[in-house]
PDB file of C-alpha atoms in Angstrom:
ATOM      1  CA  MET K   1     -15.484 -17.139   1.137  1.00  0.00           C
ATOM      2  CA  PHE K   2     -17.054 -13.693   0.839  1.00  0.00           C
ATOM      3  CA  ASP K   3     -20.414 -13.040  -0.788  1.00  0.00           C
ATOM      4  CA  LEU K   4     -19.308  -9.623  -2.027  1.00  0.00           C
ATOM      5  CA  ILE K   5     -15.917  -7.956  -2.405  1.00  0.00           C
ATOM      6  CA  THR K   6     -15.675  -4.322  -3.479  1.00  0.00           C
ATOM      7  CA  LEU K   7     -12.594  -2.416  -4.627  1.00  0.00           C
ATOM      8  CA  GLY K   8     -12.045   1.311  -4.950  1.00  0.00           C
ATOM      9  CA  GLU K   9     -12.409   4.566  -3.082  1.00  0.00           C
ATOM     10  CA  LEU K  10     -12.989   5.009   0.632  1.00  0.00           C
ATOM     11  CA  LEU K  11     -13.055   8.658   1.651  1.00  0.00           C
ATOM     12  CA  ILE K  12     -14.495  11.317   3.907  1.00  0.00           C
ATOM     13  CA  ASP K  13     -17.549  13.289   2.798  1.00  0.00           C
ATOM     14  CA  PHE K  14     -17.480  16.582   4.669  1.00  0.00           C
ATOM     15  CA  THR K  15     -21.168  17.386   4.300  1.00  0.00           C
ATOM     16  CA  GLU K  16     -22.549  20.897   4.773  1.00  0.00           C
ATOM     17  CA  SER K  17     -24.224  21.063   8.181  1.00  0.00           C
ATOM     18  CA  GLY K  18     -25.579  24.501   9.010  1.00  0.00           C
ATOM     19  CA  MET K  19     -23.819  27.615  10.264  1.00  0.00           C
ATOM     20  CA  SER K  20     -21.599  28.342  13.242  1.00  0.00           C
ATOM     21  CA  GLU K  21     -22.160  31.078  15.815  1.00  0.00           C
ATOM     22  CA  ASN K  22     -19.778  33.185  13.716  1.00  0.00           C
ATOM     23  CA  ASN K  23     -21.987  32.669  10.638  1.00  0.00           C
ATOM     24  CA  GLN K  24     -19.483  30.313   8.974  1.00  0.00           C
ATOM     25  CA  ARG K  25     -20.458  27.089   7.237  1.00  0.00           C
ATOM     26  CA  LEU K  26     -20.064  23.888   9.272  1.00  0.00           C
ATOM     27  CA  PHE K  27     -19.166  20.556   7.681  1.00  0.00           C
ATOM     28  CA  GLU K  28     -19.944  17.145   9.188  1.00  0.00           C
ATOM     29  CA  GLN K  29     -17.419  14.288   8.826  1.00  0.00           C
ATOM     30  CA  ASN K  30     -19.213  11.409   7.093  1.00  0.00           C
ATOM     31  CA  PRO K  31     -17.628   8.157   5.882  1.00  0.00           C
ATOM     32  CA  GLY K  32     -18.171   7.535   2.177  1.00  0.00           C
ATOM     33  CA  GLY K  33     -16.893   6.434  -1.220  1.00  0.00           C
ATOM     34  CA  ALA K  34     -19.270   4.746  -3.656  1.00  0.00           C
ATOM     35  CA  VAL K  35     -17.855   1.213  -3.628  1.00  0.00           C
ATOM     36  CA  ALA K  36     -17.409   1.315   0.154  1.00  0.00           C
ATOM     37  CA  ASN K  37     -21.021   2.502   0.435  1.00  0.00           C
ATOM     38  CA  VAL K  38     -22.159  -0.502  -1.594  1.00  0.00           C
ATOM     39  CA  ALA K  39     -20.256  -2.869   0.692  1.00  0.00           C
ATOM     40  CA  CYS K  40     -21.803  -1.248   3.767  1.00  0.00           C
ATOM     41  CA  ALA K  41     -25.312  -1.295   2.302  1.00  0.00           C
ATOM     42  CA  ALA K  42     -24.991  -5.013   1.549  1.00  0.00           C
ATOM     43  CA  SER K  43     -23.384  -5.779   4.916  1.00  0.00           C
ATOM     44  CA  ARG K  44     -26.260  -4.118   6.745  1.00  0.00           C
ATOM     45  CA  LEU K  45     -28.555  -6.475   4.820  1.00  0.00           C
ATOM     46  CA  GLY K  46     -26.738  -9.585   6.037  1.00  0.00           C
ATOM     47  CA  ILE K  47     -24.185 -10.063   3.257  1.00  0.00           C
ATOM     48  CA  LYS K  48     -20.633 -11.183   4.071  1.00  0.00           C
ATOM     49  CA  THR K  49     -18.476  -8.446   2.564  1.00  0.00           C
ATOM     50  CA  SER K  50     -14.846  -7.386   2.228  1.00  0.00           C
ATOM     51  CA  PHE K  51     -13.263  -4.166   0.965  1.00  0.00           C
ATOM     52  CA  ILE K  52     -10.036  -3.654  -1.007  1.00  0.00           C
ATOM     53  CA  GLY K  53      -8.581  -0.155  -1.037  1.00  0.00           C
ATOM     54  CA  LYS K  54      -6.087   2.332   0.360  1.00  0.00           C
ATOM     55  CA  VAL K  55      -6.470   5.211   2.796  1.00  0.00           C
ATOM     56  CA  GLY K  56      -3.953   7.396   4.554  1.00  0.00           C
ATOM     57  CA  ASN K  57      -2.440   6.373   7.856  1.00  0.00           C
ATOM     58  CA  ASP K  58      -4.076   9.439   9.392  1.00  0.00           C
ATOM     59  CA  MET K  59      -7.056  10.364  11.561  1.00  0.00           C
ATOM     60  CA  HIS K  60      -9.461  10.075   8.628  1.00  0.00           C
ATOM     61  CA  GLY K  61      -8.144   6.689   7.501  1.00  0.00           C
ATOM     62  CA  ALA K  62      -8.427   5.313  11.036  1.00  0.00           C
ATOM     63  CA  PHE K  63     -12.009   6.603  11.283  1.00  0.00           C
ATOM     64  CA  LEU K  64     -12.934   4.994   7.959  1.00  0.00           C
ATOM     65  CA  ALA K  65     -11.404   1.625   8.843  1.00  0.00           C
ATOM     66  CA  LEU K  66     -13.288   1.579  12.149  1.00  0.00           C
ATOM     67  CA  THR K  67     -16.532   2.538  10.406  1.00  0.00           C
ATOM     68  CA  LEU K  68     -16.271  -0.405   7.993  1.00  0.00           C
ATOM     69  CA  ARG K  69     -15.449  -2.863  10.749  1.00  0.00           C
ATOM     70  CA  ASN K  70     -18.329  -1.632  12.905  1.00  0.00           C
ATOM     71  CA  ILE K  71     -20.802  -2.273  10.099  1.00  0.00           C
ATOM     72  CA  GLY K  72     -19.373  -5.745   9.446  1.00  0.00           C
ATOM     73  CA  VAL K  73     -17.189  -5.176   6.379  1.00  0.00           C
ATOM     74  CA  ASN K  74     -13.892  -7.100   6.435  1.00  0.00           C
ATOM     75  CA  THR K  75     -10.896  -4.720   6.264  1.00  0.00           C
ATOM     76  CA  ASP K  76      -7.994  -7.176   6.040  1.00  0.00           C
ATOM     77  CA  ASN K  77      -7.252  -5.770   2.579  1.00  0.00           C
ATOM     78  CA  LEU K  78      -7.598  -2.097   3.461  1.00  0.00           C
ATOM     79  CA  ILE K  79      -4.109  -0.593   3.287  1.00  0.00           C
ATOM     80  CA  MET K  80      -3.084   2.298   5.534  1.00  0.00           C
ATOM     81  CA  SER K  81      -0.560   4.384   3.567  1.00  0.00           C
ATOM     82  CA  ASP K  82       2.208   6.426   5.214  1.00  0.00           C
ATOM     83  CA  GLU K  83       2.883   8.193   1.883  1.00  0.00           C
ATOM     84  CA  PHE K  84      -0.524   9.545   0.857  1.00  0.00           C
ATOM     85  CA  PHE K  85      -3.376  11.299   2.643  1.00  0.00           C
ATOM     86  CA  THR K  86      -6.940  10.022   2.788  1.00  0.00           C
ATOM     87  CA  THR K  87      -9.089  11.485   0.003  1.00  0.00           C
ATOM     88  CA  LEU K  88     -11.596  14.138   1.134  1.00  0.00           C
ATOM     89  CA  ALA K  89     -14.787  15.320  -0.556  1.00  0.00           C
ATOM     90  CA  PHE K  90     -16.608  18.470   0.502  1.00  0.00           C
ATOM     91  CA  VAL K  91     -20.337  18.321  -0.193  1.00  0.00           C
ATOM     92  CA  ALA K  92     -22.640  21.338  -0.409  1.00  0.00           C
ATOM     93  CA  LEU K  93     -26.372  20.592  -0.290  1.00  0.00           C
ATOM     94  CA  SER K  94     -29.201  22.422  -2.036  1.00  0.00           C
ATOM     95  CA  LYS K  95     -32.612  22.834  -0.391  1.00  0.00           C
ATOM     96  CA  ASN K  96     -33.874  19.647  -2.077  1.00  0.00           C
ATOM     97  CA  GLY K  97     -30.880  17.577  -0.935  1.00  0.00           C
ATOM     98  CA  GLU K  98     -28.944  17.609  -4.216  1.00  0.00           C
ATOM     99  CA  ARG K  99     -25.147  17.867  -3.996  1.00  0.00           C
ATOM    100  CA  VAL K 100     -22.216  19.864  -5.302  1.00  0.00           C
ATOM    101  CA  PHE K 101     -18.798  18.213  -4.768  1.00  0.00           C
ATOM    102  CA  SER K 102     -15.292  19.554  -4.284  1.00  0.00           C
ATOM    103  CA  PHE K 103     -12.488  16.967  -3.910  1.00  0.00           C
ATOM    104  CA  ALA K 104      -9.113  17.049  -2.162  1.00  0.00           C
ATOM    105  CA  ARG K 105      -7.456  14.214  -4.123  1.00  0.00           C
ATOM    106  CA  LYS K 106      -4.189  15.408  -5.709  1.00  0.00           C
ATOM    107  CA  PRO K 107      -3.176  12.752  -4.981  1.00  0.00           C
ATOM    108  CA  GLY K 108      -5.422  10.787  -2.654  1.00  0.00           C
ATOM    109  CA  ALA K 109      -4.403   7.474  -1.117  1.00  0.00           C
ATOM    110  CA  ASP K 110      -7.138   5.620  -3.033  1.00  0.00           C
ATOM    111  CA  THR K 111      -5.490   6.474  -6.373  1.00  0.00           C
ATOM    112  CA  TYR K 112      -2.286   4.700  -5.290  1.00  0.00           C
ATOM    113  CA  LEU K 113      -3.671   1.194  -4.904  1.00  0.00           C
ATOM    114  CA  GLU K 114      -1.223  -1.028  -6.824  1.00  0.00           C
ATOM    115  CA  VAL K 115      -1.371  -4.420  -8.532  1.00  0.00           C
ATOM    116  CA  LYS K 116       0.994  -5.791  -5.887  1.00  0.00           C
ATOM    117  CA  ASP K 117      -1.572  -4.810  -3.240  1.00  0.00           C
ATOM    118  CA  ILE K 118      -4.145  -7.179  -4.760  1.00  0.00           C
ATOM    119  CA  HIS K 119      -4.200 -10.709  -3.341  1.00  0.00           C
ATOM    120  CA  ASP K 120      -5.426 -13.037  -6.071  1.00  0.00           C
ATOM    121  CA  GLU K 121      -6.339 -15.695  -3.504  1.00  0.00           C
ATOM    122  CA  LEU K 122      -8.944 -13.355  -2.027  1.00  0.00           C
ATOM    123  CA  LEU K 123     -10.498 -12.809  -5.456  1.00  0.00           C
ATOM    124  CA  SER K 124     -10.874 -16.572  -5.860  1.00  0.00           C
ATOM    125  CA  GLN K 125     -13.150 -16.603  -2.822  1.00  0.00           C
ATOM    126  CA  CYS K 126     -15.959 -14.200  -3.732  1.00  0.00           C
ATOM    127  CA  LYS K 127     -19.321 -14.635  -5.423  1.00  0.00           C
ATOM    128  CA  ILE K 128     -19.675 -11.035  -6.655  1.00  0.00           C
ATOM    129  CA  PHE K 129     -16.801  -8.613  -7.269  1.00  0.00           C
ATOM    130  CA  HIS K 130     -17.864  -4.963  -7.506  1.00  0.00           C
ATOM    131  CA  VAL K 131     -16.019  -1.883  -8.806  1.00  0.00           C
ATOM    132  CA  GLY K 132     -16.753   1.682  -9.822  1.00  0.00           C
ATOM    133  CA  SER K 133     -14.856   4.074 -12.059  1.00  0.00           C
ATOM    134  CA  LEU K 134     -13.184   6.424  -9.558  1.00  0.00           C
ATOM    135  CA  SER K 135     -10.379   3.884  -9.259  1.00  0.00           C
ATOM    136  CA  MET K 136      -9.987   4.207 -13.047  1.00  0.00           C
ATOM    137  CA  THR K 137      -9.150   7.932 -13.081  1.00  0.00           C
ATOM    138  CA  ASP K 138      -5.418   7.530 -12.381  1.00  0.00           C
ATOM    139  CA  ASN K 139      -2.628   4.977 -12.356  1.00  0.00           C
ATOM    140  CA  PRO K 140      -1.581   2.882 -10.514  1.00  0.00           C
ATOM    141  CA  ALA K 141      -5.152   2.343  -9.248  1.00  0.00           C
ATOM    142  CA  ARG K 142      -6.437   1.942 -12.829  1.00  0.00           C
ATOM    143  CA  GLU K 143      -4.063  -0.953 -13.524  1.00  0.00           C
ATOM    144  CA  ALA K 144      -4.884  -2.506 -10.142  1.00  0.00           C
ATOM    145  CA  THR K 145      -8.615  -2.289 -10.842  1.00  0.00           C
ATOM    146  CA  LEU K 146      -8.376  -3.926 -14.265  1.00  0.00           C
ATOM    147  CA  HIS K 147      -6.094  -6.643 -12.888  1.00  0.00           C
ATOM    148  CA  ALA K 148      -8.548  -7.385 -10.089  1.00  0.00           C
ATOM    149  CA  VAL K 149     -11.577  -7.439 -12.414  1.00  0.00           C
ATOM    150  CA  LYS K 150      -9.905  -9.821 -14.860  1.00  0.00           C
ATOM    151  CA  THR K 151      -8.627 -12.043 -12.056  1.00  0.00           C
ATOM    152  CA  ALA K 152     -12.001 -12.267 -10.310  1.00  0.00           C
ATOM    153  CA  LYS K 153     -13.705 -12.953 -13.657  1.00  0.00           C
ATOM    154  CA  ASN K 154     -11.259 -15.775 -14.421  1.00  0.00           C
ATOM    155  CA  TYR K 155     -12.041 -17.311 -11.028  1.00  0.00           C
ATOM    156  CA  GLY K 156     -15.748 -17.328 -11.880  1.00  0.00           C
ATOM    157  CA  ALA K 157     -16.994 -14.342  -9.866  1.00  0.00           C
ATOM    158  CA  ILE K 158     -19.943 -12.303 -11.080  1.00  0.00           C
ATOM    159  CA  ILE K 159     -18.608  -8.849 -11.983  1.00  0.00           C
ATOM    160  CA  SER K 160     -20.658  -5.851 -10.854  1.00  0.00           C
ATOM    161  CA  TYR K 161     -20.054  -2.301 -12.117  1.00  0.00           C
ATOM    162  CA  ASP K 162     -21.454   1.106 -11.183  1.00  0.00           C
ATOM    163  CA  PRO K 163     -19.396   3.877 -12.847  1.00  0.00           C
ATOM    164  CA  ASN K 164     -20.446   6.780 -10.570  1.00  0.00           C
ATOM    165  CA  TYR K 165     -19.106   9.542 -12.840  1.00  0.00           C
ATOM    166  CA  ARG K 166     -17.536  12.600 -11.168  1.00  0.00           C
ATOM    167  CA  GLU K 167     -16.489  15.027 -13.911  1.00  0.00           C
ATOM    168  CA  MET K 168     -13.979  17.013 -11.830  1.00  0.00           C
ATOM    169  CA  LEU K 169     -11.881  13.892 -11.163  1.00  0.00           C
ATOM    170  CA  TRP K 170     -11.179  13.177 -14.851  1.00  0.00           C
ATOM    171  CA  LYS K 171      -8.721  14.909 -17.184  1.00  0.00           C
ATOM    172  CA  SER K 172     -11.466  15.245 -19.805  1.00  0.00           C
ATOM    173  CA  LYS K 173     -14.846  13.801 -20.713  1.00  0.00           C
ATOM    174  CA  SER K 174     -13.305  11.845 -23.595  1.00  0.00           C
ATOM    175  CA  ASP K 175     -10.743  10.332 -21.213  1.00  0.00           C
ATOM    176  CA  ALA K 176     -13.570   9.362 -18.868  1.00  0.00           C
ATOM    177  CA  MET K 177     -15.521   7.707 -21.682  1.00  0.00           C
ATOM    178  CA  ILE K 178     -12.567   5.569 -22.752  1.00  0.00           C
ATOM    179  CA  HIS K 179     -11.695   4.267 -19.312  1.00  0.00           C
ATOM    180  CA  MET K 180     -15.223   3.995 -17.929  1.00  0.00           C
ATOM    181  CA  ARG K 181     -16.358   1.970 -20.939  1.00  0.00           C
ATOM    182  CA  SER K 182     -13.327  -0.333 -20.707  1.00  0.00           C
ATOM    183  CA  ILE K 183     -14.912  -2.165 -17.754  1.00  0.00           C
ATOM    184  CA  LEU K 184     -18.161  -2.967 -19.580  1.00  0.00           C
ATOM    185  CA  GLN K 185     -16.721  -5.951 -21.471  1.00  0.00           C
ATOM    186  CA  TYR K 186     -16.176  -7.743 -18.145  1.00  0.00           C
ATOM    187  CA  ALA K 187     -19.343  -6.693 -16.294  1.00  0.00           C
ATOM    188  CA  ASP K 188     -22.278  -9.042 -15.703  1.00  0.00           C
ATOM    189  CA  LEU K 189     -24.340  -6.618 -13.599  1.00  0.00           C
ATOM    190  CA  VAL K 190     -24.327  -2.909 -14.518  1.00  0.00           C
ATOM    191  CA  LYS K 191     -26.026   0.096 -12.937  1.00  0.00           C
ATOM    192  CA  ILE K 192     -25.804   3.584 -14.409  1.00  0.00           C
ATOM    193  CA  SER K 193     -27.741   6.749 -13.675  1.00  0.00           C
ATOM    194  CA  ASP K 194     -29.854   8.603 -16.223  1.00  0.00           C
ATOM    195  CA  GLU K 195     -27.110  11.267 -16.221  1.00  0.00           C
ATOM    196  CA  GLU K 196     -24.528   8.696 -17.370  1.00  0.00           C
ATOM    197  CA  THR K 197     -26.386   7.053 -20.265  1.00  0.00           C
ATOM    198  CA  ILE K 198     -24.736   9.027 -23.083  1.00  0.00           C
ATOM    199  CA  LEU K 199     -21.306   8.862 -21.481  1.00  0.00           C
ATOM    200  CA  LEU K 200     -21.394   5.073 -21.037  1.00  0.00           C
ATOM    201  CA  THR K 201     -23.421   4.023 -24.061  1.00  0.00           C
ATOM    202  CA  GLY K 202     -23.803   6.908 -26.513  1.00  0.00           C
ATOM    203  CA  TYR K 203     -27.591   6.754 -26.095  1.00  0.00           C
ATOM    204  CA  GLU K 204     -29.641   9.175 -24.002  1.00  0.00           C
ATOM    205  CA  HIS K 205     -32.905   7.251 -23.620  1.00  0.00           C
ATOM    206  CA  PRO K 206     -32.732   4.696 -20.779  1.00  0.00           C
ATOM    207  CA  GLN K 207     -34.115   1.803 -22.828  1.00  0.00           C
ATOM    208  CA  GLU K 208     -31.644   2.385 -25.665  1.00  0.00           C
ATOM    209  CA  ALA K 209     -28.844   2.605 -23.099  1.00  0.00           C
ATOM    210  CA  LEU K 210     -29.980  -0.689 -21.558  1.00  0.00           C
ATOM    211  CA  GLN K 211     -30.086  -2.336 -24.978  1.00  0.00           C
ATOM    212  CA  TYR K 212     -26.493  -1.225 -25.521  1.00  0.00           C
ATOM    213  CA  LEU K 213     -25.345  -2.562 -22.151  1.00  0.00           C
ATOM    214  CA  LEU K 214     -27.052  -5.916 -22.662  1.00  0.00           C
ATOM    215  CA  SER K 215     -25.628  -6.268 -26.167  1.00  0.00           C
ATOM    216  CA  ASN K 216     -22.130  -5.560 -24.799  1.00  0.00           C
ATOM    217  CA  GLY K 217     -22.054  -8.342 -22.240  1.00  0.00           C
ATOM    218  CA  ALA K 218     -24.225  -7.338 -19.280  1.00  0.00           C
ATOM    219  CA  ARG K 219     -26.618 -10.027 -18.096  1.00  0.00           C
ATOM    220  CA  ILE K 220     -28.689  -7.571 -16.054  1.00  0.00           C
ATOM    221  CA  ALA K 221     -28.592  -3.780 -16.429  1.00  0.00           C
ATOM    222  CA  VAL K 222     -30.359  -0.972 -14.594  1.00  0.00           C
ATOM    223  CA  VAL K 223     -30.664   2.749 -15.234  1.00  0.00           C
ATOM    224  CA  THR K 224     -31.646   4.697 -12.125  1.00  0.00           C
ATOM    225  CA  LEU K 225     -34.026   7.597 -12.768  1.00  0.00           C
ATOM    226  CA  GLY K 226     -33.748   9.682  -9.612  1.00  0.00           C
ATOM    227  CA  ASP K 227     -37.114  10.297  -7.967  1.00  0.00           C
ATOM    228  CA  LYS K 228     -38.849   8.450 -10.833  1.00  0.00           C
ATOM    229  CA  GLY K 229     -37.368   5.078  -9.856  1.00  0.00           C
ATOM    230  CA  ALA K 230     -35.404   2.811 -12.190  1.00  0.00           C
ATOM    231  CA  MET K 231     -35.594   0.978 -15.500  1.00  0.00           C
ATOM    232  CA  LEU K 232     -34.524  -2.668 -15.659  1.00  0.00           C
ATOM    233  CA  GLY K 233     -33.148  -4.462 -18.701  1.00  0.00           C
ATOM    234  CA  PHE K 234     -33.010  -8.268 -18.859  1.00  0.00           C
ATOM    235  CA  ASN K 235     -33.241 -10.743 -21.767  1.00  0.00           C
ATOM    236  CA  GLU K 236     -34.445  -8.010 -24.170  1.00  0.00           C
ATOM    237  CA  MET K 237     -37.237  -7.072 -21.742  1.00  0.00           C
ATOM    238  CA  TYR K 238     -37.488  -3.606 -20.190  1.00  0.00           C
ATOM    239  CA  VAL K 239     -39.484  -2.612 -17.124  1.00  0.00           C
ATOM    240  CA  GLU K 240     -39.751   0.756 -15.390  1.00  0.00           C
ATOM    241  CA  ILE K 241     -40.224   0.422 -11.627  1.00  0.00           C
ATOM    242  CA  PRO K 242     -41.473   3.563  -9.825  1.00  0.00           C
ATOM    243  CA  ALA K 243     -39.735   5.083  -6.822  1.00  0.00           C
ATOM    244  CA  PHE K 244     -41.095   5.127  -3.297  1.00  0.00           C
ATOM    245  CA  LYS K 245     -42.174   8.514  -2.002  1.00  0.00           C
ATOM    246  CA  VAL K 246     -40.717   9.828   1.243  1.00  0.00           C
ATOM    247  CA  HIS K 247     -41.802  12.756   3.378  1.00  0.00           C
ATOM    248  CA  GLU K 248     -38.537  14.710   3.161  1.00  0.00           C
ATOM    249  CA  VAL K 249     -35.344  14.448   1.103  1.00  0.00           C
ATOM    250  CA  VAL K 250     -32.449  15.443   3.377  1.00  0.00           C
ATOM    251  CA  ASP K 251     -29.338  14.289   1.489  1.00  0.00           C
ATOM    252  CA  THR K 252     -29.137  12.270  -1.741  1.00  0.00           C
ATOM    253  CA  THR K 253     -25.521  11.201  -1.051  1.00  0.00           C
ATOM    254  CA  GLY K 254     -25.251   7.411  -1.311  1.00  0.00           C
ATOM    255  CA  ALA K 255     -28.756   6.811  -2.659  1.00  0.00           C
ATOM    256  CA  GLY K 256     -27.498   5.004  -5.770  1.00  0.00           C
ATOM    257  CA  ASP K 257     -25.113   2.973  -3.629  1.00  0.00           C
ATOM    258  CA  ALA K 258     -27.910   2.016  -1.228  1.00  0.00           C
ATOM    259  CA  PHE K 259     -29.895   0.928  -4.293  1.00  0.00           C
ATOM    260  CA  TRP K 260     -27.092  -1.201  -5.709  1.00  0.00           C
ATOM    261  CA  GLY K 261     -26.007  -2.707  -2.395  1.00  0.00           C
ATOM    262  CA  ALA K 262     -29.607  -3.754  -1.810  1.00  0.00           C
ATOM    263  CA  PHE K 263     -29.868  -5.148  -5.347  1.00  0.00           C
ATOM    264  CA  LEU K 264     -26.675  -7.196  -4.986  1.00  0.00           C
ATOM    265  CA  SER K 265     -27.954  -8.523  -1.657  1.00  0.00           C
ATOM    266  CA  ARG K 266     -31.075  -9.844  -3.427  1.00  0.00           C
ATOM    267  CA  ILE K 267     -28.964 -11.469  -6.146  1.00  0.00           C
ATOM    268  CA  LEU K 268     -26.827 -13.166  -3.497  1.00  0.00           C
ATOM    269  CA  LYS K 269     -29.746 -14.336  -1.358  1.00  0.00           C
ATOM    270  CA  GLY K 270     -31.938 -15.450  -4.248  1.00  0.00           C
ATOM    271  CA  VAL K 271     -31.879 -18.230  -6.816  1.00  0.00           C
ATOM    272  CA  PRO K 272     -28.774 -18.711  -9.018  1.00  0.00           C
ATOM    273  CA  ILE K 273     -28.408 -15.944 -11.583  1.00  0.00           C
ATOM    274  CA  ASP K 274     -29.025 -18.370 -14.460  1.00  0.00           C
ATOM    275  CA  ALA K 275     -32.443 -19.195 -12.979  1.00  0.00           C
ATOM    276  CA  LEU K 276     -33.654 -15.606 -12.647  1.00  0.00           C
ATOM    277  CA  ASN K 277     -36.662 -14.279 -14.544  1.00  0.00           C
ATOM    278  CA  ILE K 278     -37.906 -10.752 -15.220  1.00  0.00           C
ATOM    279  CA  ASP K 279     -40.569 -10.859 -12.491  1.00  0.00           C
ATOM    280  CA  THR K 280     -38.091 -11.822  -9.774  1.00  0.00           C
ATOM    281  CA  ILE K 281     -35.554  -9.197 -10.839  1.00  0.00           C
ATOM    282  CA  THR K 282     -38.327  -6.578 -10.940  1.00  0.00           C
ATOM    283  CA  GLU K 283     -39.020  -7.347  -7.278  1.00  0.00           C
ATOM    284  CA  TYR K 284     -35.313  -6.974  -6.558  1.00  0.00           C
ATOM    285  CA  VAL K 285     -35.371  -3.503  -8.133  1.00  0.00           C
ATOM    286  CA  ARG K 286     -38.462  -2.582  -6.118  1.00  0.00           C
ATOM    287  CA  PHE K 287     -36.633  -3.606  -2.927  1.00  0.00           C
ATOM    288  CA  SER K 288     -33.662  -1.513  -4.068  1.00  0.00           C
ATOM    289  CA  ASN K 289     -35.853   1.518  -4.803  1.00  0.00           C
ATOM    290  CA  ALA K 290     -37.097   1.334  -1.206  1.00  0.00           C
ATOM    291  CA  ALA K 291     -33.510   1.210   0.089  1.00  0.00           C
ATOM    292  CA  ALA K 292     -32.592   4.320  -1.930  1.00  0.00           C
ATOM    293  CA  ALA K 293     -35.703   6.165  -0.745  1.00  0.00           C
ATOM    294  CA  LEU K 294     -34.828   5.525   2.898  1.00  0.00           C
ATOM    295  CA  CYS K 295     -31.208   6.569   2.355  1.00  0.00           C
ATOM    296  CA  VAL K 296     -32.138  10.094   1.225  1.00  0.00           C
ATOM    297  CA  THR K 297     -34.078  10.756   4.434  1.00  0.00           C
ATOM    298  CA  LYS K 298     -30.821  10.866   6.467  1.00  0.00           C
ATOM    299  CA  ARG K 299     -27.550  12.756   6.264  1.00  0.00           C
ATOM    300  CA  GLY K 300     -24.395  11.127   4.892  1.00  0.00           C
ATOM    301  CA  ALA K 301     -23.983   7.878   2.986  1.00  0.00           C
ATOM    302  CA  ILE K 302     -22.826   4.944   5.147  1.00  0.00           C
ATOM    303  CA  PRO K 303     -24.736   6.128   8.249  1.00  0.00           C
ATOM    304  CA  ALA K 304     -27.923   6.270   6.160  1.00  0.00           C
ATOM    305  CA  MET K 305     -27.861   2.712   4.798  1.00  0.00           C
ATOM    306  CA  PRO K 306     -31.149   1.030   5.839  1.00  0.00           C
ATOM    307  CA  THR K 307     -31.794  -2.353   7.432  1.00  0.00           C
ATOM    308  CA  ASP K 308     -33.881  -5.142   5.913  1.00  0.00           C
ATOM    309  CA  GLY K 309     -36.679  -4.425   8.380  1.00  0.00           C
ATOM    310  CA  GLU K 310     -36.788  -0.740   7.472  1.00  0.00           C
ATOM    311  CA  ILE K 311     -36.924  -1.540   3.763  1.00  0.00           C
ATOM    312  CA  ARG K 312     -39.726  -4.089   4.143  1.00  0.00           C
ATOM    313  CA  LYS K 313     -41.724  -1.705   6.338  1.00  0.00           C
ATOM    314  CA  LEU K 314     -41.619   0.922   3.577  1.00  0.00           C
ATOM    315  CA  ILE K 315     -42.571  -1.614   0.900  1.00  0.00           C
ATOM    316  CA  GLU K 316     -45.544  -2.834   2.929  1.00  0.00           C
ATOM    317  CA  LYS K 317     -46.963   0.655   3.582  1.00  0.00           C
TER     318      LYS K 317
END
């Protein structure tokens, strides 16, 4: 039995890292991929996790598999493909840590996860099953994702969804809207960013977006607000929880994933979801805000995921 199983992309973030002696940009190899980041964030917080996905049988795929195992994520269902190369993302950073992405994914191994690669028995053994939308951009991964979500739901798992929109990976914005919204009918826990509210719900204001998500099946929904924190929606109640301030923002890569991995860890370690109240969930979001704040103080995504002790130290300051 796993507490949390995630399915989707596992890739390399080549993050901008200064200049060479020849005045050429240097890029640092960082393990990443939103759903893999979530698994790693939760694993670092003591959650038993497993990852389902596909990488290339290449130097990058081997590095990624080792990274997951070293952080405690089960990789029995990580497939090493001889046909397709590991997906790469090149990340340029602005002075305030914000990112510009360029992907090498035409195709990437993660887009070729197939229904036959999904072991239904595994999905019968998890408490929370988490997906994003990057596995929805192309078939066969789209069909595999929907199959896995429906299967896990039928087995009684709580379905978690964080779309993580990347415009350059979709054929069009309308195509993205159709496929990204198709997951909402199955999702119990939903996190979107303030930049995704219109795309996912048709409403710009966070509270209106949360109302939409809750009315379309979500039991708990959160809109992250960058350095302002997050807004929580639960049982027709809405609470804005402020962010924690940090001395320096180095790299915002993985901040939302650190937030959601921390949030899922609280759900898993707390009272049953049916017994939750707004005050308890607000504390979960506060814990998650602290995790995201710590993440942005380091480079990369998975290497920056904080421990429970680090999060509590920030909260108690």
